Amino acid sequence: MMLRVLFVALSCCMALLCAAADTMTGVFDERIKSLQVSVDGDAFAPDVIVLGTPDRIRVEFDHLAEDREYFRYSLQHCDARWQPSGLVDSEFLDGFNEGRIEDYDYSRATTVHYVHYSFTIPNEEVAPTISGNYLLTVYKEDDPESPVLQCRFMVSEQTAPVQAFVTSRTDVDYNAAHQQLEICVDTERAGVEDIYNDLRVVVGQNGRLDSERALVHPLRTSGRKAYFEHVPELIFEAGNEYRRFETVSEYYPGLGVESIDFQDPYRHFYLYVDEQRSERSYVYDQTQHGRFFVRRQGASDSEVEADYGVVHFALDMPQLTDGSMIFLDGDFVNRRFDPESAMRYNPVSGRYERTMLLKQGAYNYQYLFVPPGAMRGYTANIEGDSYQTSNEYLVKVYHRPRGHRYDHLVGVTLITTDNQ
């Protein structure tokens, strides 16, 4: 009966959280692992390239298989809300809207065999010609109607410089549990006719999609500058530093790993049991805001020499009985609230647990609390909210000129609270 109640609660939560998530980055084939989307040459940058520059988006993933599969990909242009723009291919692409993934390599000396694939965009086959949001879909050559993964990236014009500032002295508290942004957008070169009504500013914290905020009117304007400040949408829970673990060695427990055990056919990495930090004092730790990096100790090329192992997460916390749920958050779960990232309560151990097959590397993660019926997660209940927390904020500015059929991405900036 308890399992049925859990299944119903999980299904209801998934329906709410994923109702508008059909364009979120995600993997739809259980044999596809370790999806990474980054700016080529800069793994720490947001997934944004600048139109008309040598910038490239790099996409990498593994397919758990003995031999190569023939994969292709296509692009879809989306509006500022990540819904399809309705443009035909020739309106946003130079070339055909179908690319072949021909850069691949086989895993070497690993217990789990896989093929590693990678490619960059733009390339000779596929090249975006306008700014905005793009959804990339990968599928098998013989089954184009069944995508195995999809991922987001953005192309910016960078014609509207963005300045942003973060403070812990907010409109709701003072050096306590929140951080507040102030944003200034200079539209002088962006061709914005009505700066009060024609902009859409989207702000996200640490790569999370569930807590993104959108603003459509500035508080004030001065000349060609728009100021977004002193509004509830720009006040974020401060959260806590991400937790970390490393599985770079298959012989010695790394950071956050209590023990390693081989149970044919996988190595199992048992992490130290996590505890709630909501009542603890803040402790600084240098993290990468939810990112993960593939790495194997002693490897010359970790992308094909890192092995896969089963990682065991455990959170020591009383069972929630009101339908609330707990999810893992980080790039390694594609920032999705789904069965893969959901923690489940084990009445035998008295803990919330989750196991998943992950590639060796260094990982950032945190736990998010999702109340019944909510469409976003909260840090306060498990991680706590401390104003000192180092957070990254990505600010995106969209503009749809009169008569245009798509949202131009005219400005993007990334700031961290460390640099304020």
CSV table of C-alpha atoms in Angstrom, one decimal:
chain,number,residue,atom,x,y,z
A,1,MET,CA,0.0,0.0,0.0
A,2,MET,CA,2.8,2.4,0.9
A,3,LEU,CA,4.5,1.8,-2.5
A,4,ARG,CA,1.2,2.5,-4.3
A,5,VAL,CA,0.8,5.8,-2.3
A,6,LEU,CA,4.4,6.7,-3.2
A,7,PHE,CA,3.8,5.9,-6.9
A,8,VAL,CA,0.7,8.0,-7.0
A,9,ALA,CA,2.4,10.9,-5.3
A,10,LEU,CA,5.4,10.7,-7.7
A,11,SER,CA,3.1,10.5,-10.7
A,12,CYS,CA,1.1,13.6,-9.6
A,13,CYS,CA,4.3,15.5,-8.9
A,14,MET,CA,5.8,14.5,-12.3
A,15,ALA,CA,2.6,15.7,-14.1
A,16,LEU,CA,2.8,19.1,-12.4
A,17,LEU,CA,6.6,19.6,-12.7
A,18,CYS,CA,6.9,18.3,-16.3
A,19,ALA,CA,3.7,19.9,-17.7
A,20,ALA,CA,5.8,22.6,-19.5
A,21,ALA,CA,9.0,20.6,-19.5
A,22,ASP,CA,8.8,19.1,-23.0
A,23,THR,CA,11.7,21.3,-24.1
A,24,MET,CA,13.9,20.8,-21.1
A,25,THR,CA,17.3,19.1,-21.5
A,26,GLY,CA,16.7,15.4,-21.0
A,27,VAL,CA,17.7,11.8,-21.8
A,28,PHE,CA,15.0,9.4,-23.1
A,29,ASP,CA,17.1,6.2,-23.5
A,30,GLU,CA,18.4,4.4,-20.5
A,31,ARG,CA,21.6,3.5,-22.3
A,32,ILE,CA,22.5,7.2,-22.9
A,33,LYS,CA,24.6,8.6,-20.1
A,34,SER,CA,26.7,11.6,-19.1
A,35,LEU,CA,25.2,14.2,-21.3
A,36,GLN,CA,27.2,17.4,-21.2
A,37,VAL,CA,26.5,20.7,-23.1
A,38,SER,CA,29.1,23.4,-22.8
A,39,VAL,CA,30.9,26.2,-24.7
A,40,ASP,CA,33.8,24.6,-26.5
A,41,GLY,CA,36.9,25.4,-24.6
A,42,ASP,CA,35.2,26.8,-21.5
A,43,ALA,CA,33.3,24.2,-19.4
A,44,PHE,CA,32.4,26.9,-16.8
A,45,ALA,CA,30.6,29.2,-19.2
A,46,PRO,CA,26.8,29.1,-19.6
A,47,ASP,CA,25.5,27.4,-22.7
A,48,VAL,CA,25.5,30.6,-24.8
A,49,ILE,CA,27.4,31.4,-27.9
A,50,VAL,CA,27.6,34.8,-29.6
A,51,LEU,CA,26.3,35.1,-33.1
A,52,GLY,CA,28.9,35.8,-35.8
A,53,THR,CA,31.9,34.8,-33.6
A,54,PRO,CA,34.0,31.6,-33.6
A,55,ASP,CA,32.1,30.4,-30.5
A,56,ARG,CA,30.9,26.8,-30.6
A,57,ILE,CA,28.6,24.7,-28.4
A,58,ARG,CA,30.0,21.2,-27.6
A,59,VAL,CA,27.6,18.3,-27.0
A,60,GLU,CA,29.0,15.1,-25.5
A,61,PHE,CA,27.4,11.8,-24.3
A,62,ASP,CA,28.0,8.1,-23.9
A,63,HIS,CA,26.0,5.2,-25.3
A,64,LEU,CA,26.3,2.0,-23.3
A,65,ALA,CA,27.0,-0.4,-26.1
A,66,GLU,CA,29.7,-2.6,-27.6
A,67,ASP,CA,29.6,-1.0,-31.0
A,68,ARG,CA,28.9,2.3,-32.7
A,69,GLU,CA,25.3,3.5,-33.3
A,70,TYR,CA,24.5,5.9,-36.2
A,71,PHE,CA,23.1,9.1,-34.6
A,72,ARG,CA,21.8,12.3,-36.2
A,73,TYR,CA,20.6,15.6,-34.8
A,74,SER,CA,18.3,18.5,-35.7
A,75,LEU,CA,17.5,21.9,-34.2
A,76,GLN,CA,14.3,23.7,-33.3
A,77,HIS,CA,14.2,27.5,-32.7
A,78,CYS,CA,12.2,28.4,-29.5
A,79,ASP,CA,10.8,31.6,-28.1
A,80,ALA,CA,11.8,33.2,-24.8
A,81,ARG,CA,9.5,30.7,-22.9
A,82,TRP,CA,11.2,27.8,-24.7
A,83,GLN,CA,8.2,27.0,-26.8
A,84,PRO,CA,8.6,26.4,-30.6
A,85,SER,CA,8.8,29.6,-32.5
A,86,GLY,CA,7.1,28.2,-35.5
A,87,LEU,CA,9.9,29.3,-37.9
A,88,VAL,CA,10.8,27.1,-40.9
A,89,ASP,CA,14.3,25.7,-41.1
A,90,SER,CA,15.5,28.3,-43.7
A,91,GLU,CA,14.6,31.1,-41.4
A,92,PHE,CA,17.0,30.2,-38.6
A,93,LEU,CA,19.6,27.8,-40.3
A,94,ASP,CA,22.3,27.9,-42.9
A,95,GLY,CA,22.3,24.4,-44.4
A,96,PHE,CA,20.1,21.4,-43.9
A,97,ASN,CA,18.5,20.8,-40.5
A,98,GLU,CA,20.1,17.4,-40.1
A,99,GLY,CA,23.6,16.7,-38.9
A,100,ARG,CA,25.5,13.5,-38.6
A,101,ILE,CA,27.5,12.6,-35.4
A,102,GLU,CA,30.7,11.2,-36.8
A,103,ASP,CA,33.1,11.9,-33.9
A,104,TYR,CA,33.1,8.9,-31.6
A,105,ASP,CA,35.5,6.7,-29.7
A,106,TYR,CA,35.3,3.4,-27.8
A,107,SER,CA,35.8,3.1,-24.1
A,108,ARG,CA,39.2,1.7,-23.0
A,109,ALA,CA,39.9,-0.8,-20.3
A,110,THR,CA,36.5,-0.2,-18.5
A,111,THR,CA,34.2,-2.8,-16.9
A,112,VAL,CA,31.2,-1.0,-18.5
A,113,HIS,CA,31.7,-0.7,-22.3
A,114,TYR,CA,30.4,2.4,-24.0
A,115,VAL,CA,30.9,4.6,-27.1
A,116,HIS,CA,31.6,8.3,-26.5
A,117,TYR,CA,30.2,10.8,-29.0
A,118,SER,CA,30.9,14.5,-29.4
A,119,PHE,CA,30.2,17.3,-31.9
A,120,THR,CA,30.1,21.1,-32.0
A,121,ILE,CA,27.7,23.6,-33.4
A,122,PRO,CA,27.9,25.6,-35.7
A,123,ASN,CA,29.6,23.3,-38.2
A,124,GLU,CA,29.6,22.8,-42.0
A,125,GLU,CA,26.3,21.0,-41.9
A,126,VAL,CA,24.3,23.0,-39.4
A,127,ALA,CA,24.7,26.6,-38.5
A,128,PRO,CA,22.2,28.9,-36.7
A,129,THR,CA,21.8,32.3,-38.4
A,130,ILE,CA,19.7,34.1,-35.9
A,131,SER,CA,19.8,34.6,-32.1
A,132,GLY,CA,17.5,33.0,-29.6
A,133,ASN,CA,16.8,29.7,-27.8
A,134,TYR,CA,17.6,26.5,-29.5
A,135,LEU,CA,16.5,22.9,-28.7
A,136,LEU,CA,18.8,20.2,-30.2
A,137,THR,CA,17.4,16.7,-30.6
A,138,VAL,CA,19.5,13.5,-31.1
A,139,TYR,CA,18.0,10.4,-32.6
A,140,LYS,CA,19.0,7.1,-34.2
A,141,GLU,CA,19.5,7.3,-38.0
A,142,ASP,CA,16.8,4.6,-38.6
A,143,ASP,CA,14.3,6.0,-36.1
A,144,PRO,CA,14.1,9.9,-36.4
A,145,GLU,CA,10.7,10.0,-34.6
A,146,SER,CA,12.1,8.7,-31.3
A,147,PRO,CA,14.7,11.1,-29.8
A,148,VAL,CA,17.2,9.6,-27.4
A,149,LEU,CA,18.1,13.0,-25.9
A,150,GLN,CA,17.5,16.7,-26.2
A,151,CYS,CA,19.4,19.7,-24.9
A,152,ARG,CA,19.1,23.4,-24.8
A,153,PHE,CA,21.6,26.1,-25.8
A,154,MET,CA,21.3,29.8,-26.8
A,155,VAL,CA,22.7,32.2,-29.4
A,156,SER,CA,23.1,35.8,-28.3
A,157,GLU,CA,23.5,39.0,-30.3
A,158,GLN,CA,25.1,40.8,-27.3
A,159,THR,CA,23.8,44.1,-28.6
A,160,ALA,CA,22.3,45.0,-25.2
A,161,PRO,CA,25.0,45.1,-22.5
A,162,VAL,CA,23.7,43.9,-19.1
A,163,GLN,CA,24.9,45.0,-15.7
A,164,ALA,CA,23.8,43.1,-12.6
A,165,PHE,CA,24.5,43.4,-8.9
A,166,VAL,CA,23.6,41.1,-6.0
A,167,THR,CA,23.1,42.1,-2.4
A,168,SER,CA,22.2,40.2,0.8
A,169,ARG,CA,20.5,43.4,2.0
A,170,THR,CA,17.1,42.6,0.5
A,171,ASP,CA,13.6,44.0,0.6
A,172,VAL,CA,12.5,41.0,2.8
A,173,ASP,CA,15.5,40.6,5.1
A,174,TYR,CA,19.0,41.9,5.9
A,175,ASN,CA,21.9,39.5,5.8
A,176,ALA,CA,19.7,36.6,6.5
A,177,ALA,CA,18.3,34.0,4.0
A,178,HIS,CA,18.0,35.8,0.7
A,179,GLN,CA,19.9,37.5,-2.1
A,180,GLN,CA,18.5,40.3,-4.3
A,181,LEU,CA,19.5,41.4,-7.8
A,182,GLU,CA,19.5,44.8,-9.5
A,183,ILE,CA,19.7,44.8,-13.3
A,184,CYS,CA,20.4,47.5,-15.8
A,185,VAL,CA,20.0,46.8,-19.6
A,186,ASP,CA,21.5,49.3,-22.1
A,187,THR,CA,19.3,49.1,-25.3
A,188,GLU,CA,21.1,51.8,-27.3
A,189,ARG,CA,22.4,49.3,-29.9
A,190,ALA,CA,19.6,46.7,-29.7
A,191,GLY,CA,17.0,48.6,-31.8
A,192,VAL,CA,14.4,48.5,-29.0
A,193,GLU,CA,11.6,51.0,-29.7
A,194,ASP,CA,9.5,50.6,-26.5
A,195,ILE,CA,11.9,49.6,-23.7
A,196,TYR,CA,9.1,49.5,-21.2
A,197,ASN,CA,7.1,46.9,-23.0
A,198,ASP,CA,9.3,45.1,-25.5
A,199,LEU,CA,11.8,43.4,-23.3
A,200,ARG,CA,11.7,40.1,-21.4
A,201,VAL,CA,14.4,39.6,-18.8
A,202,VAL,CA,14.9,36.0,-17.4
A,203,VAL,CA,17.0,35.3,-14.3
A,204,GLY,CA,18.2,31.9,-13.1
A,205,GLN,CA,20.2,30.8,-10.2
A,206,ASN,CA,22.9,28.1,-10.4
A,207,GLY,CA,21.5,26.5,-13.6
A,208,ARG,CA,18.2,25.6,-12.0
A,209,LEU,CA,15.2,25.8,-14.2
A,210,ASP,CA,12.5,25.4,-11.6
A,211,SER,CA,13.3,28.7,-9.9
A,212,GLU,CA,13.8,30.9,-12.9
A,213,ARG,CA,12.1,34.3,-12.9
A,214,ALA,CA,10.8,36.5,-15.8
A,215,LEU,CA,10.3,40.2,-15.8
A,216,VAL,CA,8.5,42.1,-18.6
A,217,HIS,CA,8.5,45.7,-17.4
A,218,PRO,CA,11.4,47.6,-15.9
A,219,LEU,CA,10.8,49.6,-12.7
A,220,ARG,CA,12.1,52.7,-14.4
A,221,THR,CA,14.0,53.9,-17.5
A,222,SER,CA,16.6,56.5,-18.1
A,223,GLY,CA,17.4,57.4,-21.7
A,224,ARG,CA,17.9,54.0,-23.4
A,225,LYS,CA,18.6,52.1,-20.2
A,226,ALA,CA,16.0,49.9,-18.4
A,227,TYR,CA,16.3,49.3,-14.7
A,228,PHE,CA,14.9,46.2,-13.1
A,229,GLU,CA,15.1,46.5,-9.3
A,230,HIS,CA,13.1,46.3,-6.0
A,231,VAL,CA,10.6,43.7,-7.3
A,232,PRO,CA,9.8,40.3,-5.7
A,233,GLU,CA,10.9,38.4,-8.8
A,234,LEU,CA,14.5,39.5,-8.2
A,235,ILE,CA,14.7,38.1,-4.6
A,236,PHE,CA,16.1,34.5,-4.4
A,237,GLU,CA,16.4,32.1,-1.5
A,238,ALA,CA,20.2,32.1,-0.9
A,239,GLY,CA,20.5,28.3,-0.5
A,240,ASN,CA,23.7,26.7,0.6
A,241,GLU,CA,26.9,25.6,-1.0
A,242,TYR,CA,26.5,22.5,-3.2
A,243,ARG,CA,27.6,19.2,-1.7
A,244,ARG,CA,30.4,17.4,-3.4
A,245,PHE,CA,31.8,13.9,-4.1
A,246,GLU,CA,34.6,12.4,-6.3
A,247,THR,CA,34.8,8.9,-7.8
A,248,VAL,CA,38.0,9.6,-9.7
A,249,SER,CA,39.7,6.4,-8.2
A,250,GLU,CA,38.1,3.0,-8.3
A,251,TYR,CA,40.5,1.8,-5.6
A,252,TYR,CA,40.5,4.5,-2.9
A,253,PRO,CA,37.5,6.4,-1.6
A,254,GLY,CA,37.6,10.0,-2.8
A,255,LEU,CA,35.9,13.1,-1.4
A,256,GLY,CA,32.5,12.3,0.1
A,257,VAL,CA,32.9,8.6,-0.6
A,258,GLU,CA,32.8,6.3,2.5
A,259,SER,CA,33.6,3.0,0.8
A,260,ILE,CA,33.9,1.2,-2.6
A,261,ASP,CA,32.7,-2.4,-3.2
A,262,PHE,CA,32.8,-4.5,-6.4
A,263,GLN,CA,29.6,-6.4,-7.0
A,264,ASP,CA,29.8,-7.9,-10.5
A,265,PRO,CA,29.4,-6.3,-13.0
A,266,TYR,CA,29.7,-2.8,-11.3
A,267,ARG,CA,31.7,-1.0,-8.7
A,268,HIS,CA,29.6,0.5,-6.0
A,269,PHE,CA,30.5,3.9,-4.5
A,270,TYR,CA,28.8,4.4,-1.1
A,271,LEU,CA,28.7,8.1,-0.2
A,272,TYR,CA,28.8,9.3,3.4
A,273,VAL,CA,25.2,9.6,4.7
A,274,ASP,CA,24.1,13.2,4.3
A,275,GLU,CA,22.3,15.1,7.0
A,276,GLN,CA,20.0,18.2,7.0
A,277,ARG,CA,22.0,21.4,7.1
A,278,SER,CA,19.0,23.8,7.6
A,279,GLU,CA,19.8,24.3,11.4
A,280,ARG,CA,23.5,24.4,11.0
A,281,SER,CA,25.8,27.5,10.7
A,282,TYR,CA,27.0,28.3,7.2
A,283,VAL,CA,30.3,26.9,6.2
A,284,TYR,CA,32.0,28.1,3.0
A,285,ASP,CA,33.1,25.5,0.4
A,286,GLN,CA,34.3,26.2,-3.1
A,287,THR,CA,31.9,24.4,-5.5
A,288,GLN,CA,30.9,24.6,-9.1
A,289,HIS,CA,27.2,25.4,-8.6
A,290,GLY,CA,25.9,22.0,-9.6
A,291,ARG,CA,28.3,21.1,-12.5
A,292,PHE,CA,30.0,17.7,-12.9
A,293,PHE,CA,33.3,16.9,-14.6
A,294,VAL,CA,34.3,13.5,-15.9
A,295,ARG,CA,37.7,12.4,-14.5
A,296,ARG,CA,39.6,9.2,-13.8
A,297,GLN,CA,42.8,9.3,-11.8
A,298,GLY,CA,45.8,8.4,-14.0
A,299,ALA,CA,43.9,8.5,-17.3
A,300,SER,CA,45.3,10.2,-20.4
A,301,ASP,CA,41.8,10.7,-21.8
A,302,SER,CA,39.1,10.5,-19.1
A,303,GLU,CA,36.3,10.8,-21.6
A,304,VAL,CA,36.9,7.2,-22.8
A,305,GLU,CA,38.9,5.8,-19.9
A,306,ALA,CA,36.6,6.7,-17.0
A,307,ASP,CA,34.5,3.8,-15.9
A,308,TYR,CA,30.9,3.7,-14.7
A,309,GLY,CA,29.9,2.8,-11.2
A,310,VAL,CA,26.8,2.7,-9.1
A,311,VAL,CA,26.7,5.7,-6.7
A,312,HIS,CA,24.6,5.3,-3.5
A,313,PHE,CA,23.0,8.5,-2.1
A,314,ALA,CA,21.5,8.5,1.4
A,315,LEU,CA,19.9,11.4,3.3
A,316,ASP,CA,19.2,10.9,7.0
A,317,MET,CA,15.8,12.6,7.4
A,318,PRO,CA,12.4,11.6,8.8
A,319,GLN,CA,9.8,10.4,6.3
A,320,LEU,CA,7.6,13.1,4.8
A,321,THR,CA,3.9,12.0,5.2
A,322,ASP,CA,2.1,15.0,3.5
A,323,GLY,CA,3.0,14.1,-0.1
A,324,SER,CA,6.1,16.3,-0.2
A,325,MET,CA,9.0,14.9,-2.1
A,326,ILE,CA,12.8,15.3,-2.2
A,327,PHE,CA,14.9,15.5,-5.4
A,328,LEU,CA,18.5,15.5,-6.2
A,329,ASP,CA,19.6,18.7,-8.1
A,330,GLY,CA,22.6,19.1,-10.4
A,331,ASP,CA,23.7,18.9,-14.0
A,332,PHE,CA,24.1,15.1,-13.7
A,333,VAL,CA,20.3,14.7,-13.4
A,334,ASN,CA,19.7,17.4,-16.1
A,335,ARG,CA,18.0,19.6,-13.6
A,336,ARG,CA,14.8,17.5,-14.0
A,337,PHE,CA,12.4,16.5,-11.3
A,338,ASP,CA,11.7,12.9,-12.5
A,339,PRO,CA,11.9,9.3,-11.2
A,340,GLU,CA,15.7,9.3,-11.9
A,341,SER,CA,16.3,12.2,-9.5
A,342,ALA,CA,13.6,11.4,-6.9
A,343,MET,CA,14.8,10.2,-3.5
A,344,ARG,CA,12.7,7.4,-2.0
A,345,TYR,CA,12.3,6.7,1.7
A,346,ASN,CA,13.6,3.3,2.9
A,347,PRO,CA,11.8,2.3,6.1
A,348,VAL,CA,14.5,-0.3,6.9
A,349,SER,CA,17.3,2.2,7.0
A,350,GLY,CA,15.1,5.1,8.0
A,351,ARG,CA,16.7,7.3,5.3
A,352,TYR,CA,15.9,8.7,1.9
A,353,GLU,CA,18.0,6.8,-0.7
A,354,ARG,CA,18.8,6.8,-4.4
A,355,THR,CA,21.2,4.8,-6.5
A,356,MET,CA,22.3,5.7,-10.1
A,357,LEU,CA,24.9,4.6,-12.6
A,358,LEU,CA,27.4,7.5,-13.0
A,359,LYS,CA,30.7,8.0,-14.8
A,360,GLN,CA,33.8,8.5,-12.7
A,361,GLY,CA,34.4,12.2,-11.9
A,362,ALA,CA,33.8,15.1,-9.6
A,363,TYR,CA,30.1,15.9,-8.9
A,364,ASN,CA,28.2,18.8,-7.3
A,365,TYR,CA,24.7,18.1,-5.9
A,366,GLN,CA,22.1,19.3,-3.5
A,367,TYR,CA,18.7,18.2,-2.2
A,368,LEU,CA,15.5,20.1,-3.1
A,369,PHE,CA,12.3,19.9,-1.1
A,370,VAL,CA,9.1,20.0,-3.3
A,371,PRO,CA,5.8,20.6,-1.4
A,372,PRO,CA,2.6,18.9,-2.7
A,373,GLY,CA,1.4,20.5,-5.9
A,374,ALA,CA,4.4,22.8,-6.2
A,375,MET,CA,6.2,23.3,-9.5
A,376,ARG,CA,9.6,24.2,-7.9
A,377,GLY,CA,12.0,23.1,-5.2
A,378,TYR,CA,13.1,24.8,-2.0
A,379,THR,CA,16.4,24.7,-0.2
A,380,ALA,CA,15.3,25.9,3.2
A,381,ASN,CA,14.0,22.6,4.5
A,382,ILE,CA,17.1,20.5,3.9
A,383,GLU,CA,20.1,22.6,2.8
A,384,GLY,CA,19.1,25.8,4.6
A,385,ASP,CA,19.4,29.4,3.3
A,386,SER,CA,22.4,31.5,4.2
A,387,TYR,CA,23.0,34.9,2.7
A,388,GLN,CA,26.8,34.2,2.5
A,389,THR,CA,26.3,31.4,-0.1
A,390,SER,CA,28.2,31.7,-3.3
A,391,ASN,CA,25.7,31.6,-6.2
A,392,GLU,CA,25.8,32.1,-9.9
A,393,TYR,CA,23.1,34.2,-11.6
A,394,LEU,CA,22.5,34.1,-15.3
A,395,VAL,CA,20.6,37.1,-16.8
A,396,LYS,CA,19.1,36.8,-20.3
A,397,VAL,CA,17.5,39.7,-22.1
A,398,TYR,CA,15.0,39.0,-25.0
A,399,HIS,CA,13.5,41.4,-27.4
A,400,ARG,CA,10.8,40.9,-30.1
A,401,PRO,CA,10.8,43.9,-32.5
A,402,ARG,CA,7.6,44.9,-34.1
A,403,GLY,CA,6.8,42.7,-37.1
A,404,HIS,CA,9.2,40.0,-36.1
A,405,ARG,CA,8.1,36.4,-35.5
A,406,TYR,CA,10.7,35.4,-33.0
A,407,ASP,CA,12.4,36.6,-29.8
A,408,HIS,CA,15.9,37.9,-30.2
A,409,LEU,CA,18.4,37.2,-27.5
A,410,VAL,CA,20.1,40.5,-27.2
A,411,GLY,CA,22.1,40.3,-24.0
A,412,VAL,CA,23.4,37.7,-21.6
A,413,THR,CA,25.6,38.0,-18.5
A,414,LEU,CA,26.7,35.7,-15.7
A,415,ILE,CA,27.6,37.0,-12.3
A,416,THR,CA,28.6,35.3,-9.0
A,417,THR,CA,28.1,36.6,-5.6
A,418,ASP,CA,31.8,36.0,-4.8
A,419,ASN,CA,32.7,38.9,-7.2
A,420,GLN,CA,30.3,41.4,-5.8
